[in-house]
Backbone as a chain_set.jsonl record, in Angstrom:
{"seq": "MTKWHVVLRKSFIILLVLIFVYLGVGLGFHFKWQGELDACRERQIAQGQFVEPEVFGGMIGLLFDVTSWPWYVRANILHWGTAFATPCDH", "coords": {"N": [[71.282, 142.448, 30.192], [68.57, 143.232, 32.307], [67.023, 141.838, 35.256], [64.268, 142.226, 35.113], [63.778, 142.486, 32.383], [64.189, 139.897, 31.497], [62.153, 138.551, 32.875], [59.896, 139.812, 31.774], [60.188, 139.062, 29.094], [59.927, 136.246, 29.269], [57.323, 136.125, 30.279], [55.923, 137.237, 28.152], [56.363, 135.307, 26.176], [55.053, 133.116, 27.322], [52.445, 134.132, 27.314], [52.012, 134.364, 24.531], [52.086, 131.629, 23.82], [49.819, 130.704, 25.188], [47.84, 132.159, 23.831], [48.078, 131.061, 21.229], [47.353, 128.402, 21.772], [44.689, 128.755, 22.64], [43.52, 129.838, 20.273], [44.045, 127.684, 18.576], [42.492, 125.603, 19.692], [40.024, 126.784, 19.288], [39.932, 126.827, 16.486], [39.874, 124.078, 15.935], [37.404, 123.533, 17.181], [35.702, 124.995, 15.495], [35.851, 123.588, 12.994], [34.915, 121.053, 13.753], [32.314, 121.632, 14.711], [31.219, 122.77, 12.429], [31.205, 120.562, 10.729], [29.335, 118.961, 12.096], [27.052, 120.6, 11.826], [26.74, 120.617, 9.02], [26.168, 117.897, 8.53], [23.764, 117.724, 9.93], [22.155, 119.506, 8.461], [22.051, 118.126, 6.016], [20.609, 115.832, 6.807], [18.167, 117.043, 7.493], [17.354, 118.076, 5.017], [17.087, 115.693, 3.58], [14.909, 114.627, 4.902], [12.967, 116.348, 4.165], [12.551, 118.648, 5.613], [12.473, 122.071, 6.822], [15.366, 124.006, 6.293], [17.504, 125.989, 8.041], [18.941, 128.99, 6.844], [22.445, 129.663, 6.461], [23.724, 132.125, 8.368], [26.017, 133.492, 9.396], [28.525, 132.766, 7.714], [31.503, 131.527, 6.132], [34.417, 133.558, 6.341], [33.729, 135.323, 8.434], [32.165, 133.739, 10.096], [34.069, 131.836, 10.81], [35.834, 133.498, 12.223], [34.176, 134.279, 14.394], [33.688, 131.746, 15.592], [36.292, 130.843, 16.261], [37.19, 132.766, 18.063], [35.202, 132.952, 20.018], [34.589, 130.474, 21.088], [34.559, 129.371, 23.797], [32.228, 130.433, 25.0], [30.22, 129.51, 23.284], [30.449, 126.728, 23.659], [29.87, 126.503, 26.404], [27.213, 127.524, 26.512], [25.902, 125.693, 24.803], [26.265, 123.277, 26.216], [24.945, 123.858, 28.625], [22.299, 124.274, 27.706], [21.656, 122.166, 25.904], [23.148, 119.92, 26.505], [25.359, 118.998, 25.141], [28.491, 119.75, 23.567], [28.552, 120.399, 20.903], [26.02, 121.332, 19.767], [23.323, 121.103, 17.501], [20.611, 122.072, 15.263], [19.347, 119.626, 14.901], [19.634, 118.328, 17.298], [17.78, 119.344, 19.01]], "CA": [[69.862, 142.575, 30.435], [68.199, 143.214, 33.719], [66.136, 140.75, 35.665], [62.915, 142.521, 34.647], [63.696, 142.188, 30.956], [64.059, 138.45, 31.37], [60.806, 138.207, 33.35], [58.946, 140.281, 30.769], [60.333, 138.233, 27.901], [59.319, 134.94, 29.555], [55.88, 136.338, 30.391], [55.423, 137.44, 26.803], [56.39, 134.003, 25.497], [53.965, 132.32, 27.896], [51.21, 134.705, 26.799], [51.891, 133.954, 23.128], [51.747, 130.203, 23.789], [48.416, 130.587, 25.592], [47.02, 132.676, 22.73], [48.075, 130.076, 20.152], [46.565, 127.249, 22.218], [43.292, 129.2, 22.608], [43.096, 129.92, 18.875], [44.084, 126.332, 18.013], [41.291, 124.898, 20.151], [38.913, 127.423, 18.587], [39.932, 126.354, 15.101], [39.358, 122.711, 15.983], [35.985, 123.633, 17.481], [35.002, 125.461, 14.296], [35.725, 122.537, 11.989], [34.064, 119.992, 14.291], [30.945, 122.123, 14.753], [30.781, 122.943, 11.045], [30.893, 119.217, 10.249], [28.066, 118.558, 12.712], [25.985, 121.379, 11.203], [26.554, 120.139, 7.649], [25.477, 116.612, 8.608], [22.389, 118.001, 10.349], [21.444, 120.093, 7.312], [21.797, 117.054, 5.044], [19.51, 115.017, 7.329], [16.932, 117.815, 7.384], [16.982, 118.121, 3.597], [16.641, 114.349, 3.203], [13.589, 114.399, 5.498], [12.057, 117.353, 3.629], [12.309, 119.69, 6.606], [13.031, 123.399, 6.573], [16.771, 124.143, 6.674], [17.833, 127.385, 8.297], [20.089, 129.456, 6.061], [23.636, 129.99, 7.235], [23.799, 133.579, 8.45], [27.415, 133.888, 9.52], [29.361, 131.748, 7.108], [32.768, 132.002, 5.594], [35.456, 134.079, 7.227], [33.182, 135.919, 9.656], [31.796, 132.614, 10.948], [35.322, 131.299, 11.336], [36.314, 134.446, 13.23], [33.327, 134.155, 15.579], [33.9, 130.447, 16.234], [37.648, 130.725, 16.804], [37.39, 133.667, 19.189], [34.133, 132.869, 21.031], [34.222, 129.083, 21.328], [34.195, 128.991, 25.177], [30.841, 130.801, 25.27], [29.382, 128.583, 22.526], [30.486, 125.423, 24.326], [29.15, 126.615, 27.673], [25.782, 127.662, 26.236], [25.4, 124.43, 24.262], [26.217, 122.273, 27.282], [23.884, 124.22, 29.559], [20.969, 124.167, 27.112], [21.384, 120.943, 25.157], [23.891, 118.804, 27.068], [26.47, 118.613, 24.281], [29.281, 120.91, 23.163], [28.342, 120.688, 19.481], [24.574, 121.256, 19.534], [22.818, 121.515, 16.192], [19.149, 122.031, 15.272], [18.896, 118.238, 14.952], [19.692, 117.881, 18.682], [16.734, 119.99, 19.822]], "C": [[69.584, 142.507, 31.93], [67.255, 142.051, 33.993], [64.723, 140.98, 35.135], [62.741, 142.254, 33.159], [63.499, 140.684, 30.732], [62.665, 138.0, 31.781], [59.761, 138.626, 32.326], [59.003, 139.431, 29.504], [59.679, 136.864, 28.11], [57.802, 135.052, 29.671], [55.251, 136.508, 29.023], [55.369, 136.126, 26.029], [55.268, 133.112, 26.019], [52.615, 132.816, 27.388], [50.978, 134.315, 25.339], [51.501, 132.479, 23.0], [50.276, 130.009, 24.153], [47.469, 131.08, 24.494], [46.952, 131.663, 21.597], [47.291, 128.827, 20.524], [45.079, 127.583, 22.153], [42.763, 129.229, 21.173], [43.102, 128.554, 18.204], [42.873, 125.517, 18.424], [40.063, 125.475, 19.452], [38.815, 126.984, 17.141], [39.421, 124.92, 15.014], [37.868, 122.681, 16.262], [35.2, 124.027, 16.238], [34.798, 124.33, 13.292], [34.849, 121.386, 12.465], [32.602, 120.418, 14.265], [30.399, 122.305, 13.341], [30.426, 121.587, 10.434], [29.571, 118.71, 10.806], [26.891, 119.303, 12.071], [25.704, 120.917, 9.775], [25.809, 118.806, 7.635], [24.014, 116.808, 9.008], [21.578, 118.579, 9.19], [21.114, 119.03, 6.265], [20.653, 116.161, 5.498], [18.179, 115.742, 7.204], [16.446, 117.878, 5.938], [16.438, 116.768, 3.153], [15.246, 114.046, 3.75], [12.558, 115.413, 5.013], [11.728, 118.464, 4.609], [12.908, 121.015, 6.156], [14.464, 123.447, 7.09], [17.073, 125.627, 6.837], [19.018, 127.805, 7.438], [21.25, 129.81, 6.983], [23.834, 131.502, 7.208], [25.249, 134.048, 8.474], [28.294, 132.762, 8.998], [30.676, 132.36, 6.655], [33.715, 132.505, 6.662], [34.884, 134.675, 8.511], [32.712, 134.831, 10.622], [33.012, 131.972, 11.586], [35.856, 132.199, 12.447], [35.498, 134.339, 14.513], [33.602, 132.849, 16.315], [35.26, 130.355, 16.918], [37.826, 131.606, 18.035], [36.377, 133.478, 20.308], [33.756, 131.445, 21.4], [33.919, 128.762, 22.791], [32.734, 129.31, 25.512], [29.884, 129.885, 24.519], [29.307, 127.223, 23.217], [29.676, 125.472, 25.61], [27.645, 126.7, 27.447], [25.195, 126.353, 25.708], [25.289, 123.364, 25.343], [25.094, 122.595, 28.267], [22.492, 123.968, 28.982], [20.664, 122.8, 26.519], [22.171, 119.735, 25.638], [25.037, 118.293, 26.211], [27.2, 119.869, 23.81], [28.995, 121.336, 21.719], [26.86, 120.55, 19.127], [24.222, 121.798, 18.159], [21.294, 121.523, 16.264], [18.597, 120.606, 15.341], [18.893, 117.691, 16.387], [18.534, 118.392, 19.521], [15.464, 119.201, 19.795]], "O": [[70.269, 141.824, 32.691], [66.766, 141.384, 33.081], [64.049, 140.026, 34.748], [61.667, 141.84, 32.724], [62.724, 140.273, 29.868], [62.06, 137.161, 31.113], [58.836, 137.865, 32.043], [57.967, 139.12, 28.915], [58.963, 136.376, 27.235], [57.077, 134.17, 29.212], [54.169, 135.983, 28.762], [54.409, 135.877, 25.3], [54.606, 132.427, 25.239], [51.739, 132.013, 27.066], [49.858, 133.973, 24.961], [50.673, 132.128, 22.16], [49.57, 129.239, 23.503], [46.419, 130.481, 24.26], [45.873, 131.426, 21.053], [46.625, 128.246, 19.667], [44.288, 126.778, 21.661], [41.685, 128.704, 20.894], [42.256, 128.284, 17.351], [42.287, 124.815, 17.599], [39.161, 124.73, 19.067], [37.713, 126.791, 16.627], [38.632, 124.587, 14.13], [37.138, 121.897, 15.654], [34.146, 123.453, 15.96], [33.689, 124.136, 12.794], [34.115, 120.801, 11.669], [31.741, 119.647, 13.842], [29.228, 122.017, 13.092], [29.446, 121.481, 9.697], [28.779, 118.103, 10.086], [25.85, 118.702, 11.803], [24.545, 120.836, 9.368], [24.913, 118.608, 6.814], [23.129, 116.132, 8.482], [20.435, 118.177, 8.971], [20.023, 119.034, 5.694], [19.815, 115.767, 4.686], [17.171, 115.132, 6.849], [15.25, 117.747, 5.677], [15.442, 116.703, 2.432], [14.487, 113.295, 3.137], [11.394, 115.344, 5.408], [10.72, 119.152, 4.445], [13.73, 121.072, 5.242], [14.746, 122.983, 8.195], [16.92, 126.416, 5.904], [19.992, 127.062, 7.316], [21.055, 130.204, 8.133], [24.083, 132.085, 6.152], [25.655, 134.893, 7.676], [28.749, 131.911, 9.761], [30.907, 133.562, 6.789], [33.8, 131.941, 7.753], [35.495, 134.545, 9.572], [32.845, 134.983, 11.837], [32.988, 131.607, 12.761], [36.281, 131.711, 13.494], [36.065, 134.31, 15.605], [33.736, 132.848, 17.538], [35.362, 129.844, 18.034], [38.544, 131.228, 18.961], [36.671, 133.819, 21.454], [32.69, 131.23, 21.977], [33.056, 127.915, 23.024], [32.078, 128.549, 26.222], [28.84, 129.517, 25.057], [28.23, 126.641, 23.343], [28.877, 124.573, 25.874], [26.881, 126.014, 28.126], [24.108, 125.95, 26.122], [24.308, 122.622, 25.376], [24.371, 121.695, 28.695], [21.602, 123.5, 29.693], [19.534, 122.322, 26.618], [21.883, 118.617, 25.211], [25.629, 117.26, 26.524], [26.591, 120.929, 23.671], [29.177, 122.5, 21.363], [26.497, 119.737, 18.277], [24.755, 122.816, 17.716], [20.732, 121.025, 17.239], [17.473, 120.411, 15.802], [18.222, 116.697, 16.664], [18.327, 117.918, 20.638], [14.479, 119.594, 20.42]]}, "num_chains": 1, "name": "protein.A"}
């Protein structure tokens, strides 16, 4: 093998590791945020308030959360001061 093959192989492995870390953090974000939203909905129901329906649930919600979590975190921190903002935080 040439030197470039080794460099490309190592670069590819590093890229794969970064992708798995990114998706792993996104998966953790999804489950944490989903738990916060579920708790908020339960509190709203208990208080007799209107509960917004879940628009993007299931697999499409998971896909959005896992791939777009940096933008969600940034927007939530800028607007509400917490990474896991829910309607109960507003």
